[in-house]
Every structure is written in C-alpha cells, then in structure tokens.
Amino acid sequence: DGIRDVAVTGVQTCALPISIAADMHQAAWTKLVGSNLASFIICTLLGEPLSVFSKSTALADLSREILREGMAVAAAWGHKLPLEPEGAHDPAKLANAHKPSMAHDFERGKSLEIDAVLRVVQIFARAANVPTPRLDVVMALLVQKAKAAGLY
C-alpha cells in the first residue's frame, strides 16, 4: 500500500484524475477485452482508426462478436465484465480518428505485442474450453501480416 499511496499522490500532484481499481484482475480483463481485443486486431489489419467500425456494419458486427467471445473467456475465469456490446461499447458508435497503439506500432515498423496483449486471451480460452472462432480467424490474419512484415 505504501508504494501505491506514493504513486497516487504523485499522479494527483500532477492534477491527473485517478481511480484505484478495487479488483485489479477485473480491471485488467475489462481493459484487455473492452479496449484492446477486437480494435487492436481489426484496426492493425486494416491500417484504419477506430472510426472504421462506424463506417462498416460488417466490421462493427465482427467487433461485437469478438467482444462477446472475450467476455465469455473472462466469465469462464470468474470475471463478469461491465461491457455492453450493443450499448456503451458498441463499435458502430465510434467516430474516433484515434488508431490503437498496435496499429501505430505496425506503421512504425515496431514489433507487435501480439502474445502479451492478444494471444493471452486465446490461451485462457483454450484452458477453459471456451470457443473463440472469430478471434482465432482474425488472430491468424494478424500474425501472418506481422510475420510478413518481420514484426512478429
């Protein structure tokens, strides 16, 4: 707690808003599945910003399905995520020109953190016997693209 308190005080001194997660595992799963899983893969494959989901019903649907698969994996490990694929987390509502960091890394020729950020969901899915067919397909495409570019 001492280190955490020092870190919180330091961040608050910089006038940055901060909140402490009561359950770090829950917070990590929510970030991983809600923010990274589908958007990192699809935006990196296409070289597009998040707004690509608001321009394509098919991509928004794919993103929602991958989100549901990720939520099922998290649930199998005891984490019911506060995500709404048809509501607040609906990719079709994104008009953001922001590109996920993995898409930027690809464009800059940097190694992609595929295993640490994305493959980990597949590993947990396999261990819990949770099917992730859509995630598996887009991951295979991303890995192939990264290998071809020498980034994985």
Short mmCIF file of C-alpha atoms in Angstrom, two decimals:
data_model
loop_
_atom_site.label_atom_id
_atom_site.label_comp_id
_atom_site.label_asym_id
_atom_site.label_seq_id
_atom_site.Cartn_x
_atom_site.Cartn_y
_atom_site.Cartn_z
CA ASP A 1 0.00 0.00 0.00
CA GLY A 2 2.89 2.39 0.68
CA ILE A 3 4.12 2.35 -2.92
CA ARG A 4 0.56 2.68 -4.21
CA ASP A 5 -0.05 5.68 -1.94
CA VAL A 6 3.13 7.39 -3.16
CA ALA A 7 2.14 6.74 -6.80
CA VAL A 8 -1.39 8.06 -6.26
CA THR A 9 -0.07 11.18 -4.51
CA GLY A 10 2.40 11.75 -7.34
CA VAL A 11 -0.25 11.47 -10.02
CA GLN A 12 -2.70 13.63 -8.10
CA THR A 13 0.01 16.28 -7.67
CA CYS A 14 0.11 16.50 -11.46
CA ALA A 15 -3.65 17.18 -11.40
CA LEU A 16 -4.42 14.00 -13.32
CA PRO A 17 -7.67 12.22 -12.48
CA ILE A 18 -7.06 8.82 -10.95
CA SER A 19 -9.10 5.99 -9.56
CA ILE A 20 -7.91 2.86 -7.82
CA ALA A 21 -9.48 -0.37 -9.03
CA ALA A 22 -10.93 -2.47 -6.23
CA ASP A 23 -10.26 -5.63 -8.24
CA MET A 24 -7.15 -5.40 -10.41
CA HIS A 25 -7.93 -8.66 -12.24
CA GLN A 26 -11.39 -7.38 -13.17
CA ALA A 27 -9.90 -4.08 -14.34
CA ALA A 28 -7.26 -5.86 -16.42
CA TRP A 29 -9.83 -8.14 -18.10
CA THR A 30 -12.11 -5.16 -18.79
CA LYS A 31 -9.25 -3.21 -20.41
CA LEU A 32 -7.99 -6.22 -22.34
CA VAL A 33 -11.36 -7.27 -23.72
CA GLY A 34 -13.19 -3.94 -23.88
CA SER A 35 -10.43 -1.74 -25.23
CA ASN A 36 -7.87 -3.95 -26.91
CA LEU A 37 -9.13 -7.23 -28.22
CA ALA A 38 -11.13 -6.51 -31.38
CA SER A 39 -9.95 -2.97 -32.05
CA PHE A 40 -6.23 -3.75 -31.91
CA ILE A 41 -6.57 -6.62 -34.35
CA ILE A 42 -9.00 -5.13 -36.85
CA CYS A 43 -7.50 -1.64 -36.94
CA THR A 44 -3.99 -3.07 -37.33
CA LEU A 45 -5.08 -5.41 -40.11
CA LEU A 46 -6.75 -2.56 -41.99
CA GLY A 47 -4.44 0.30 -41.04
CA GLU A 48 -7.53 2.25 -40.02
CA PRO A 49 -8.60 4.29 -36.97
CA LEU A 50 -11.42 3.29 -34.63
CA SER A 51 -13.91 5.17 -36.80
CA VAL A 52 -13.70 2.30 -39.31
CA PHE A 53 -16.30 0.49 -37.17
CA SER A 54 -18.86 3.26 -37.64
CA LYS A 55 -18.40 3.05 -41.41
CA SER A 56 -18.94 -0.70 -41.79
CA THR A 57 -21.79 -2.71 -40.34
CA ALA A 58 -19.89 -5.93 -41.03
CA LEU A 59 -16.80 -4.75 -39.13
CA ALA A 60 -18.93 -3.47 -36.22
CA ASP A 61 -20.69 -6.85 -36.09
CA LEU A 62 -17.36 -8.70 -36.15
CA SER A 63 -16.02 -6.48 -33.39
CA ARG A 64 -19.11 -7.13 -31.24
CA GLU A 65 -18.77 -10.89 -31.72
CA ILE A 66 -15.08 -10.81 -30.74
CA LEU A 67 -16.04 -8.70 -27.72
CA ARG A 68 -18.62 -11.33 -26.74
CA GLU A 69 -16.04 -14.10 -27.15
CA GLY A 70 -13.62 -12.20 -24.91
CA MET A 71 -16.35 -11.64 -22.34
CA ALA A 72 -17.10 -15.38 -22.35
CA VAL A 73 -13.43 -16.14 -21.72
CA ALA A 74 -13.30 -13.68 -18.82
CA ALA A 75 -16.54 -15.12 -17.40
CA ALA A 76 -15.05 -18.61 -17.52
CA TRP A 77 -12.34 -17.30 -15.20
CA GLY A 78 -14.84 -15.67 -12.83
CA HIS A 79 -14.93 -12.14 -14.24
CA LYS A 80 -18.28 -10.81 -15.43
CA LEU A 81 -17.24 -7.73 -17.38
CA PRO A 82 -19.25 -4.50 -17.29
CA LEU A 83 -19.26 -4.25 -21.08
CA GLU A 84 -22.22 -3.73 -23.39
CA PRO A 85 -21.58 -4.86 -26.97
CA GLU A 86 -24.91 -3.36 -28.08
CA GLY A 87 -24.74 -0.33 -25.79
CA ALA A 88 -21.97 1.85 -24.47
CA HIS A 89 -19.28 -0.34 -26.04
CA ASP A 90 -20.98 -0.58 -29.43
CA PRO A 91 -18.21 -0.22 -32.03
CA ALA A 92 -20.69 1.17 -34.57
CA LYS A 93 -20.92 4.32 -32.43
CA LEU A 94 -17.21 5.08 -32.70
CA ALA A 95 -16.36 8.14 -34.74
CA ASN A 96 -12.92 8.47 -33.19
CA ALA A 97 -9.97 9.08 -35.54
CA HIS A 98 -7.65 7.50 -32.96
CA LYS A 99 -5.63 4.46 -34.03
CA PRO A 100 -4.86 1.82 -31.41
CA SER A 101 -1.23 1.64 -30.36
CA MET A 102 -0.70 -1.68 -32.15
CA ALA A 103 -1.71 -0.09 -35.46
CA HIS A 104 0.79 2.72 -34.81
CA ASP A 105 3.47 0.17 -33.92
CA PHE A 106 2.85 -1.67 -37.18
CA GLU A 107 3.07 1.54 -39.21
CA ARG A 108 6.33 2.44 -37.47
CA GLY A 109 7.85 -1.00 -38.03
CA LYS A 110 7.94 -1.86 -34.33
CA SER A 111 7.49 -5.39 -33.01
CA LEU A 112 3.88 -6.13 -32.14
CA GLU A 113 2.91 -7.30 -28.65
CA ILE A 114 0.61 -9.94 -30.06
CA ASP A 115 1.29 -12.59 -27.42
CA ALA A 116 1.18 -10.32 -24.36
CA VAL A 117 -1.87 -8.32 -25.41
CA LEU A 118 -3.93 -10.63 -27.61
CA ARG A 119 -2.81 -14.27 -27.67
CA VAL A 120 -3.20 -14.41 -23.89
CA VAL A 121 -6.99 -14.39 -24.40
CA GLN A 122 -6.71 -17.42 -26.66
CA ILE A 123 -4.55 -19.19 -24.08
CA PHE A 124 -7.12 -18.58 -21.35
CA ALA A 125 -9.92 -19.61 -23.74
CA ARG A 126 -8.25 -22.94 -24.53
CA ALA A 127 -7.60 -23.65 -20.86
CA ALA A 128 -11.30 -23.09 -20.07
CA ASN A 129 -12.62 -24.79 -23.24
CA VAL A 130 -14.27 -21.57 -24.44
CA PRO A 131 -14.61 -21.37 -28.24
CA THR A 132 -13.31 -18.20 -29.89
CA PRO A 133 -13.82 -18.84 -33.62
CA ARG A 134 -13.88 -15.21 -34.77
CA LEU A 135 -10.94 -14.23 -32.60
CA ASP A 136 -8.99 -17.21 -33.93
CA VAL A 137 -9.55 -16.21 -37.57
CA VAL A 138 -8.56 -12.55 -37.16
CA MET A 139 -5.59 -13.51 -34.98
CA ALA A 140 -4.32 -15.85 -37.71
CA LEU A 141 -4.58 -12.97 -40.20
CA LEU A 142 -2.80 -10.56 -37.86
CA VAL A 143 0.01 -12.99 -37.08
CA GLN A 144 0.53 -13.66 -40.80
CA LYS A 145 0.60 -9.92 -41.58
CA ALA A 146 3.05 -9.25 -38.72
CA LYS A 147 5.32 -12.15 -39.75
CA ALA A 148 5.35 -10.98 -43.37
CA ALA A 149 6.42 -7.54 -42.18
CA GLY A 150 9.07 -9.00 -39.85
CA LEU A 151 7.29 -7.67 -36.77
CA TYR A 152 6.48 -10.99 -35.06
#
